[in-house]
CSV table of C-alpha atoms and ligand atoms in Angstrom, one decimal:
chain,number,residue,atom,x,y,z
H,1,UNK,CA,0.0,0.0,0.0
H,2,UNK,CA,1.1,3.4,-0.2
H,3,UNK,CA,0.7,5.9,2.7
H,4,UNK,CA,1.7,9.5,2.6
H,5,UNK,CA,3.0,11.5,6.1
H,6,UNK,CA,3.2,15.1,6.4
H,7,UNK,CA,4.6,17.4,8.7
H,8,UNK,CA,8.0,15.0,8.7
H,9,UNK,CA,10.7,16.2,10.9
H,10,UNK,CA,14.4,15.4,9.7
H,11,UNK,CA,14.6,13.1,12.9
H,12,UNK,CA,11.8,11.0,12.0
H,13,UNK,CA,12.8,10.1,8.9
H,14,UNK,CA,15.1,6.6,9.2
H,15,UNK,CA,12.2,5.6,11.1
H,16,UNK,CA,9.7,5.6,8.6
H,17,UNK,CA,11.7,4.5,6.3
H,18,UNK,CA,12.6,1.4,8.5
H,19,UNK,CA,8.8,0.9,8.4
H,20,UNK,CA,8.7,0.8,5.0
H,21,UNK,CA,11.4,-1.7,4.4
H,22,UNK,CA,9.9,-3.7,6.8
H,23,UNK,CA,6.5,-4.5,5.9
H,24,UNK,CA,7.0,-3.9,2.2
H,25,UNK,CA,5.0,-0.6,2.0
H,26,UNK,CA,5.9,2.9,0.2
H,27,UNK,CA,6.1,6.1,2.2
H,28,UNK,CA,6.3,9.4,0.9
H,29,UNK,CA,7.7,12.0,2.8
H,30,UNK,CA,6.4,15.6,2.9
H,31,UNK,CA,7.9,18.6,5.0
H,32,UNK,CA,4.7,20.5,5.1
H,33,UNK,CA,1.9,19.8,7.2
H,34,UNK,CA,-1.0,18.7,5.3
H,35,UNK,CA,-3.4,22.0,4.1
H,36,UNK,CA,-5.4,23.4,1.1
H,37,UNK,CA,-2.6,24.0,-0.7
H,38,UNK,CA,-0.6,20.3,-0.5
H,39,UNK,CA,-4.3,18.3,0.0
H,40,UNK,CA,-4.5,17.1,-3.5
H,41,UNK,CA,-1.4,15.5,-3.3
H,42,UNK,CA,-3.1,12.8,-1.8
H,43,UNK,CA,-4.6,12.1,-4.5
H,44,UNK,CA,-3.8,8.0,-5.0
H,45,UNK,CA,-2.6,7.0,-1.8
H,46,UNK,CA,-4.2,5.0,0.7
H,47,UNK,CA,-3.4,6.7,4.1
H,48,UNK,CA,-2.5,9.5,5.3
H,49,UNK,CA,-0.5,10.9,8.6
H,50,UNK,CA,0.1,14.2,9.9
H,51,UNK,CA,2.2,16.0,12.7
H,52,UNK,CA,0.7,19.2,13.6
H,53,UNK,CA,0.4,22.4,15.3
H,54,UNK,CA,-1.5,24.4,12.5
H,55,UNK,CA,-5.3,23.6,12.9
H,56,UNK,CA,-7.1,21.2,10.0
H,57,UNK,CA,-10.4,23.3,9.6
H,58,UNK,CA,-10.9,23.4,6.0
H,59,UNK,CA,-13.7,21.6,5.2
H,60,UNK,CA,-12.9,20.9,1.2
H,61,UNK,CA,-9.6,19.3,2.4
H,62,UNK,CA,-11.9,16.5,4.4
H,63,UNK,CA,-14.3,16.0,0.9
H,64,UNK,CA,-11.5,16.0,-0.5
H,65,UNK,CA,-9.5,13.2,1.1
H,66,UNK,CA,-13.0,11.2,1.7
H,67,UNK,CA,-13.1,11.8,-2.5
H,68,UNK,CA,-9.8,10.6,-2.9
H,69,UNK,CA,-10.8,7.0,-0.9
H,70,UNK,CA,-8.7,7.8,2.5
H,71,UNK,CA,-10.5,6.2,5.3
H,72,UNK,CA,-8.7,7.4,8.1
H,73,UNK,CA,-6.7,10.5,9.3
H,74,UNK,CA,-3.7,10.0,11.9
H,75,UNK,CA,-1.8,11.8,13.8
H,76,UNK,CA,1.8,11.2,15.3
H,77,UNK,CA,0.9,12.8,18.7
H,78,UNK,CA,-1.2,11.9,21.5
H,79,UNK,CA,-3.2,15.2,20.9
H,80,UNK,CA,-5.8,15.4,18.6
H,81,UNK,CA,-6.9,18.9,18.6
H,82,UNK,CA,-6.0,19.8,15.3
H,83,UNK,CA,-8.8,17.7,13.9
H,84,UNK,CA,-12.4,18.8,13.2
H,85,UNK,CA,-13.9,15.7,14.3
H,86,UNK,CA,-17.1,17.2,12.9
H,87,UNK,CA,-15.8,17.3,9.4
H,88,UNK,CA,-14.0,13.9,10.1
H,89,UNK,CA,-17.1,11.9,10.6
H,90,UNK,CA,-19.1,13.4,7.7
H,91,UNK,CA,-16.7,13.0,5.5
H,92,UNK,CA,-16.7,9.1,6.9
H,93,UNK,CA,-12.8,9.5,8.6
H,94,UNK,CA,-11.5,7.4,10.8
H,95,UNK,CA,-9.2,9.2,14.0
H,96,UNK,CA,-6.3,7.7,15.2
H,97,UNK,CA,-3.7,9.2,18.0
H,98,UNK,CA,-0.4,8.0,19.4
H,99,UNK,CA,-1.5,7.7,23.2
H,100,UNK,CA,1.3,6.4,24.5
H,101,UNK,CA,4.6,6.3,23.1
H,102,UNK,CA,7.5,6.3,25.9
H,103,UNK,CA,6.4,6.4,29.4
H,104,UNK,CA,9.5,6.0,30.5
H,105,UNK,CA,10.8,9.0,28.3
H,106,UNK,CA,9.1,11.4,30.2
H,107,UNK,CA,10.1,9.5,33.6
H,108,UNK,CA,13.4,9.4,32.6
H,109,UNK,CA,13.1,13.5,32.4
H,110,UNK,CA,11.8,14.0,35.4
H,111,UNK,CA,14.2,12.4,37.3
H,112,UNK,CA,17.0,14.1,35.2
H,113,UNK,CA,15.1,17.3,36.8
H,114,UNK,CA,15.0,16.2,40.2
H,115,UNK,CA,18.6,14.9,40.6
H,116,UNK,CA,20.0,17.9,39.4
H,117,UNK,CA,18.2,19.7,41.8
H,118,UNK,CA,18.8,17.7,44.6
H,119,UNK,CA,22.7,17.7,44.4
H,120,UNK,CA,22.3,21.3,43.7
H,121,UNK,CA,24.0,21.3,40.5
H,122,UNK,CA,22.5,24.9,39.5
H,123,UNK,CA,24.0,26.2,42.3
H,124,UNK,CA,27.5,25.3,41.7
H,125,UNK,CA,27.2,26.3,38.3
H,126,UNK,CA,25.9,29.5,39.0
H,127,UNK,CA,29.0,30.6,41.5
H,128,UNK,CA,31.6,29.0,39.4
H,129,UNK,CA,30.2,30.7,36.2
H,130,UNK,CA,29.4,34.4,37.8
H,131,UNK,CA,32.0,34.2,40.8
H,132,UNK,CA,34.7,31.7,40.0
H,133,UNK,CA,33.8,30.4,42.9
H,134,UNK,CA,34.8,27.1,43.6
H,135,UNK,CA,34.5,26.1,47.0
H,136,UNK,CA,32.7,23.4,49.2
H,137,UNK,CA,30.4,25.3,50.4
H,138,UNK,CA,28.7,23.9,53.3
H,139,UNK,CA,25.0,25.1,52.7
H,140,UNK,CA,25.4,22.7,49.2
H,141,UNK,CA,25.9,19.5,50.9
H,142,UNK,CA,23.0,17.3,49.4
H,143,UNK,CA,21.0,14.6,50.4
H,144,UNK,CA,21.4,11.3,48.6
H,145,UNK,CA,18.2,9.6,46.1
H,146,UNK,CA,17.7,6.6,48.7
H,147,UNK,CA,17.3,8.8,51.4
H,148,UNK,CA,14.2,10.9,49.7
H,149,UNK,CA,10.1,10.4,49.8
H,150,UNK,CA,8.9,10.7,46.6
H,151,UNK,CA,5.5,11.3,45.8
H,152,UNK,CA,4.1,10.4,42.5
H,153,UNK,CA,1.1,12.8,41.8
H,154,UNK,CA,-1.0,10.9,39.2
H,155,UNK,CA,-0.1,6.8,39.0
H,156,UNK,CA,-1.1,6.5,34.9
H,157,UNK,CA,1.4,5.2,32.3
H,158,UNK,CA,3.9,8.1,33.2
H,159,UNK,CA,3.5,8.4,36.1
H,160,UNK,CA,3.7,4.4,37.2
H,161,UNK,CA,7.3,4.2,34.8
H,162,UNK,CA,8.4,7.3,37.3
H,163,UNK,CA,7.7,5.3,40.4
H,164,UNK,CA,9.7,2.4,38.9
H,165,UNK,CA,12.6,4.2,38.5
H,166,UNK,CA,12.6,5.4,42.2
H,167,UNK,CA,11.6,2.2,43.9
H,168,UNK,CA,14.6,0.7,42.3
H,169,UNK,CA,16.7,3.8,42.9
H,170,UNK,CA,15.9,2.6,46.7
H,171,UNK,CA,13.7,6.1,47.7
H,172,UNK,CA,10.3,5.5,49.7
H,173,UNK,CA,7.6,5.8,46.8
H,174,UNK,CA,4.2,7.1,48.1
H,175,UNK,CA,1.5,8.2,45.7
H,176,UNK,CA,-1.4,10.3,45.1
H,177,UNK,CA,-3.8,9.1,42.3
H,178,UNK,CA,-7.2,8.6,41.4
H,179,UNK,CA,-7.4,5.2,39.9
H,180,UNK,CA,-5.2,3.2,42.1
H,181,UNK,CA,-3.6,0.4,38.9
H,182,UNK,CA,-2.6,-3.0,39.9
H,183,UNK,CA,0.0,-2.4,37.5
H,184,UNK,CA,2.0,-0.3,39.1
H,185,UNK,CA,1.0,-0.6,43.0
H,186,UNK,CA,4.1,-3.0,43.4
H,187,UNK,CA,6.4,0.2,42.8
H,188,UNK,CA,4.1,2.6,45.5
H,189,UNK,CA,5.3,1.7,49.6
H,190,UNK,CA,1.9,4.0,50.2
H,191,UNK,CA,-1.1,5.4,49.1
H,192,UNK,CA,-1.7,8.6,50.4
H,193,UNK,CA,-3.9,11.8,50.0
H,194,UNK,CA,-2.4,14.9,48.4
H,195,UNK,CA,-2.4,16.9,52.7
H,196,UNK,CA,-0.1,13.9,53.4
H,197,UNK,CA,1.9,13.9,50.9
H,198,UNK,CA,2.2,17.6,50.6
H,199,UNK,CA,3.7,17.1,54.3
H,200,UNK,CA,5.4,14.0,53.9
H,201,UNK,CA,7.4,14.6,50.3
H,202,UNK,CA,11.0,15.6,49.5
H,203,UNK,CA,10.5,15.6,45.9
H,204,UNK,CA,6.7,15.7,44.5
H,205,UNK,CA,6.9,14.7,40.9
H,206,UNK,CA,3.9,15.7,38.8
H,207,UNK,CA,2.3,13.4,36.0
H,208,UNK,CA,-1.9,14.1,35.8
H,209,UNK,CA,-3.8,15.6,33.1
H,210,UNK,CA,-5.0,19.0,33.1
H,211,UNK,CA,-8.7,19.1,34.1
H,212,UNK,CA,-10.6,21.0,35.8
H,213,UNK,CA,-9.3,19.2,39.4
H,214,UNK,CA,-6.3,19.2,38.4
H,215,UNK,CA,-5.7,23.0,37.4
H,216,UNK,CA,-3.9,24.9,39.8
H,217,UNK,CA,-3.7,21.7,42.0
H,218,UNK,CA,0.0,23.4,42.8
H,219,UNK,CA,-0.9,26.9,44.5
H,220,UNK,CA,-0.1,29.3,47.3
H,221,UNK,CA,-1.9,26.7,50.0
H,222,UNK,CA,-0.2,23.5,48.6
H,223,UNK,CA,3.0,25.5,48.8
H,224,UNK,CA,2.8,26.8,52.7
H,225,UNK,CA,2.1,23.1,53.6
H,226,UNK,CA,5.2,21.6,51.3
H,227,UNK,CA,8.8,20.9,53.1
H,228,UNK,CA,11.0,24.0,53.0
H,229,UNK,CA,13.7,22.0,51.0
H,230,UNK,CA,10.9,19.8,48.9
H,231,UNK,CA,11.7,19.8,45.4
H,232,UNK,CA,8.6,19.7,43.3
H,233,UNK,CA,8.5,18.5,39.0
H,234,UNK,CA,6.1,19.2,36.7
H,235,UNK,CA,6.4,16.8,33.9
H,236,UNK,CA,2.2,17.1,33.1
H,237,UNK,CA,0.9,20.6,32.1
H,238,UNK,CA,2.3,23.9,33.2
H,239,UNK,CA,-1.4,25.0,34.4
H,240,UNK,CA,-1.6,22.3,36.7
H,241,UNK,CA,1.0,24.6,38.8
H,242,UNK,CA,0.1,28.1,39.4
H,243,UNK,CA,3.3,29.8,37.9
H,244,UNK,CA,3.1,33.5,39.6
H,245,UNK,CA,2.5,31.6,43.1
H,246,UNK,CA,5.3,29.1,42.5
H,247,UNK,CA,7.7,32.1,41.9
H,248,UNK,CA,6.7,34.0,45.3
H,249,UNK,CA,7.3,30.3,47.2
H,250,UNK,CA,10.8,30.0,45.5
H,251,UNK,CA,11.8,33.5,46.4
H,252,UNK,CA,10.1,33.2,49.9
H,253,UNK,CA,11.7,29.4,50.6
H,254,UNK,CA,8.8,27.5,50.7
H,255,UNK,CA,10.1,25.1,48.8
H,256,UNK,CA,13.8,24.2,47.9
H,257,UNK,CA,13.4,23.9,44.2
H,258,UNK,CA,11.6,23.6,41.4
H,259,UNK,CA,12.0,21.2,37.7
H,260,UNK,CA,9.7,22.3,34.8
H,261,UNK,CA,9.2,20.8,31.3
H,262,UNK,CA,5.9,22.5,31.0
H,263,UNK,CA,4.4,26.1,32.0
H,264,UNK,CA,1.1,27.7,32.0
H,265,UNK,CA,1.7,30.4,29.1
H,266,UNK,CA,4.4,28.0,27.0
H,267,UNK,CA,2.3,27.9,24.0
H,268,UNK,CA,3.4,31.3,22.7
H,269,UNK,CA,7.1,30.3,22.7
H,270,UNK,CA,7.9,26.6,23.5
H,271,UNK,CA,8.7,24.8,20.3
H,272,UNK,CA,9.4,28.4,18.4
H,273,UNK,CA,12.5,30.4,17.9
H,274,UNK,CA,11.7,34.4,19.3
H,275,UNK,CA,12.6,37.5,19.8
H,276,UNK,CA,13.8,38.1,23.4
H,277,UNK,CA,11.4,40.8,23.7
H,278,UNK,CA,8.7,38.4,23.2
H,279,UNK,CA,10.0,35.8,26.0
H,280,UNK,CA,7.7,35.9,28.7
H,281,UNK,CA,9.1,37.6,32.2
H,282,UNK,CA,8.0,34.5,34.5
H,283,UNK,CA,10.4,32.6,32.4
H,284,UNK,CA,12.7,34.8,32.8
H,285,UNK,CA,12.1,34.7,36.4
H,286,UNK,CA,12.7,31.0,36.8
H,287,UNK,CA,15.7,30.6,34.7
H,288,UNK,CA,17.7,33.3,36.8
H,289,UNK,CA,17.1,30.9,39.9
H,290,UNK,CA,20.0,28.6,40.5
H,291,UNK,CA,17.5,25.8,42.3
H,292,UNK,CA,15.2,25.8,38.9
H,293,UNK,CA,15.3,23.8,36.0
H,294,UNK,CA,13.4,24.7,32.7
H,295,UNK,CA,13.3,22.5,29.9
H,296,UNK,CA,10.8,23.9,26.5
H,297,UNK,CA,8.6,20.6,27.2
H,298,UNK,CA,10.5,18.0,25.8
H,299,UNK,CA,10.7,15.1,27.9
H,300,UNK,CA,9.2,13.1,25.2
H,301,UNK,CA,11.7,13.7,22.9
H,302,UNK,CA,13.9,10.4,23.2
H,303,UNK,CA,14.3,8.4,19.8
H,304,UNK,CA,12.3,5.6,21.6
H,305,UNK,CA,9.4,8.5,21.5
H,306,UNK,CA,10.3,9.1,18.2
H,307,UNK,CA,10.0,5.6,16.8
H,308,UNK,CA,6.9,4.7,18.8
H,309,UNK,CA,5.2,7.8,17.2
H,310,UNK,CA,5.7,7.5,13.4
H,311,UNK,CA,5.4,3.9,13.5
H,312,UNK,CA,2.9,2.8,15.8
H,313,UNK,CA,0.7,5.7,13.4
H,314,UNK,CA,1.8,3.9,10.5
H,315,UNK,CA,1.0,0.2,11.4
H,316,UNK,CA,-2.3,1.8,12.6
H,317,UNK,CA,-3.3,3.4,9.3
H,318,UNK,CA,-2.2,-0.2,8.0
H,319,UNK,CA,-4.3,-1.9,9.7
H,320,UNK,CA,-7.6,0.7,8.8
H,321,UNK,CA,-6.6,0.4,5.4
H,322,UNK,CA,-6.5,-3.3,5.3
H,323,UNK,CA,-10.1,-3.3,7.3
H,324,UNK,CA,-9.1,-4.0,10.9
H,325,UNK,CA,-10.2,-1.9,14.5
H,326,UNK,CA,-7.2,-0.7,16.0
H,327,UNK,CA,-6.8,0.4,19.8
H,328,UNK,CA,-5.8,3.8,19.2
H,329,UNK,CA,-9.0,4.9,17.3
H,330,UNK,CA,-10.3,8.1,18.6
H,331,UNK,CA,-14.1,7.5,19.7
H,332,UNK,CA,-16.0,10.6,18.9
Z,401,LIG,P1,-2.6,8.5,32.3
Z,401,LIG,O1,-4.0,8.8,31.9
Z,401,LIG,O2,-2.0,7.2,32.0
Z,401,LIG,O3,-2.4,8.9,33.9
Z,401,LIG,C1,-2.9,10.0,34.5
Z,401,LIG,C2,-3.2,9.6,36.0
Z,401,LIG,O4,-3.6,10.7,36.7
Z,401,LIG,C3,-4.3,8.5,36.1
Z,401,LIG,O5,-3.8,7.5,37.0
Z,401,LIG,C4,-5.4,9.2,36.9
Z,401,LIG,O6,-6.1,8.4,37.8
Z,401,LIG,C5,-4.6,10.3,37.6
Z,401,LIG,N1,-5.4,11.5,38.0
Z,401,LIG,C6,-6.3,12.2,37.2
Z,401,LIG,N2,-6.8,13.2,37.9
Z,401,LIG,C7,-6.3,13.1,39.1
Z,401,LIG,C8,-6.5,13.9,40.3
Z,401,LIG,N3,-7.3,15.0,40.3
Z,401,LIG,N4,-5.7,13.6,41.4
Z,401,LIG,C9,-4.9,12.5,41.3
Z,401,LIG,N5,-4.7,11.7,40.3
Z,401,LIG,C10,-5.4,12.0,39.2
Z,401,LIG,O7,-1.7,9.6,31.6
Z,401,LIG,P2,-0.1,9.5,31.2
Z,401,LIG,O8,0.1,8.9,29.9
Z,401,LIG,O9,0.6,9.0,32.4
Z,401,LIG,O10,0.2,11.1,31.0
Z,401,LIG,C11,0.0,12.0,32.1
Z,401,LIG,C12,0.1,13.4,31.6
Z,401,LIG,O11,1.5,13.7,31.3
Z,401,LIG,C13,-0.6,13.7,30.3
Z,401,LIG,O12,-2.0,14.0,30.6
Z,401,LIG,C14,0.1,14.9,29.8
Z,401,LIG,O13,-0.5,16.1,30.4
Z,401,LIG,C15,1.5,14.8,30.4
Z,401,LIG,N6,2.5,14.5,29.3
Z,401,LIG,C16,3.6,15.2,29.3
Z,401,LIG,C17,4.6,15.0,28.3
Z,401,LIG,C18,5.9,15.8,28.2
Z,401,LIG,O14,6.6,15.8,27.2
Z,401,LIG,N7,6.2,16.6,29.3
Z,401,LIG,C19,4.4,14.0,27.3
Z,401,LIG,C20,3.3,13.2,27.4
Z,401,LIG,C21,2.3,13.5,28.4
């Protein structure tokens, strides 16, 4: 069969192509993300993938692909939002998503956070590099992984692969969830309510969606109850943590640090090249801060991700093309 994916990023590349030596099937690779302009290049495939940020609104581009036979419309990400899945359905299109790609991708970024936090690595960097100041200071004598409560704040896919990695690093594992999975209970010491382990945790490691109990979950109140040197990650959605309330507890010493791969207003810039002017000042903020980590959400970027992405979308439009259900199928 042939299948056609737009929005390709260099990186992504040997990947499909492995694909496509592997089961026999022709790929063609397009740059651009799929639009008014590039839809008729469709024309005479059988399936179609996309990666991207630009929305999909044009209703002639979905009579268009429905015209041309495509039965489906799939996306590399988990995110579906650039779909109209209004359009989709008329035009008789299938939905599929990447929902899970690399749990341990992002796990594996958050404790890359929390370590470097912990043996206060932005702190010696910031003396050597402004003050040539190299000494052992006593006030930067760290704690050691095995020695640390961890709380895991949302036990899902992400979340379970973080507590794996810390229960066999040795720390005490206790964690906050919703739906308690028999999956990943073997890797928790305790189940605990957020008050406890608000009180409890040295670092609190974030990994929930954003809803609306889960926005602002990370305030002013959660702050004032948190240990003075707790460290805490966000590795879910920046506005699960209330950014201009997390500032005033780092500069008040609420809380001893703090590592973020996401943040409430990143939309504007994460992911884009621009002008300094146009970087946001709570950024700028948190960056200046010795005991903060930033990182422009890319935790998923691992080439395990990478792979997992363009070809578990590829054998997915496979299947739909040969006639098959496949998991990932967005119900809508
Ligand atoms: P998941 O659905 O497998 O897990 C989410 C967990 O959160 C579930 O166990 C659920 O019970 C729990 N939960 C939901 N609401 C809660 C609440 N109010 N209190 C406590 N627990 C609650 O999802 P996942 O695949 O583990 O992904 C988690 C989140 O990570 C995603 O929603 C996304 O926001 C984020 N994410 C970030 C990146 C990145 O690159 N930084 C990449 C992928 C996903």
């Amino acid at each position: 069969m042939k299948l056609i994916m737009f929005g390709v990023d260099d990186k992504e590349v040997p990947y499909a192509k492995e694909w496509a030596e592997k089961t026999g099937n022709e790929v063609k690779i397009v740059k651009d993300q799929l639009s008014s302009t590039n839809v008729d290049s469709v024309d005479g495939y059988d399936g179609i993938s996309v990666l991207q940020t630009s929305k999909i609104d044009d209703p002639a581009i979905y009579a268009k692909l429905n015209q041309f036979g495509i039965k489906q419309l799939s996306t590399r990400t988990a995110g579906y939002d650039m779909f109209d899945l209004d359009l989709a359905k008329k035009n008789c299109l299938k939905i599929t998503n990447v929902s899970i790609y690399s749990p341990r991708a992002i796990a594996e970024m958050g404790l890359t956070h929390a370590m470097y936090l912990l043996r206060k690595i932005g702190e010696f960097k910031q003396r050597m590099v402004n003050n040539a100041d190299f000494r052992w200071s006593k006030d930067l004598v760290s704690d050691e992984i095995y020695n640390q409560t961890v709380a895991i704040v949302g036990l899902g896919h992400i979340g379970g692969a973080t507590a794996q990695i810390y229960k066999a690093l040795g720390a005490r594992v206790i964690a906050v969830t919703r739906a308690t999975s028999v999956v990943y209970a073997p890797y928790v010491d305790e189940f605990v309510d957020l008050e406890t382990a608000l009180k409890e945790a040295d670092i609190i490691t974030l990994h929930v969606p954003l809803t609306s109990s889960t926005e602002n979950m990370f305030a002013a109140p959660q702050f004032k109850k948190m240990k003075k040197n707790a460290l805490l990650i966000n590795m879910a959605r920046g506005k699960v943590v209330n950014t201009a309330d997390l500032i005033d507890a780092l500069k008040n010493h609420e809380i001893g640090g703090a590592g973020l791969d996401t943040l409430g207003d990143e939309t504007t810039y994460f992911s884009k090249k621009v002008a300094s002017e146009d970087v946001p000042a709570d950024f700028k903020e948190l960056v200046k801060m010795p005991n903060v980590v930033v990182t422009p959400h890319v935790a998923f970027m691992t080439d395990t991700a990478v792979r997992n992405m363009v070809q578990i979308s590829l054998n997915d439009i496979a299947a739909i093309v040969e006639g098959k259900n496949v998991k990932n199928e967005v119900r809508f």
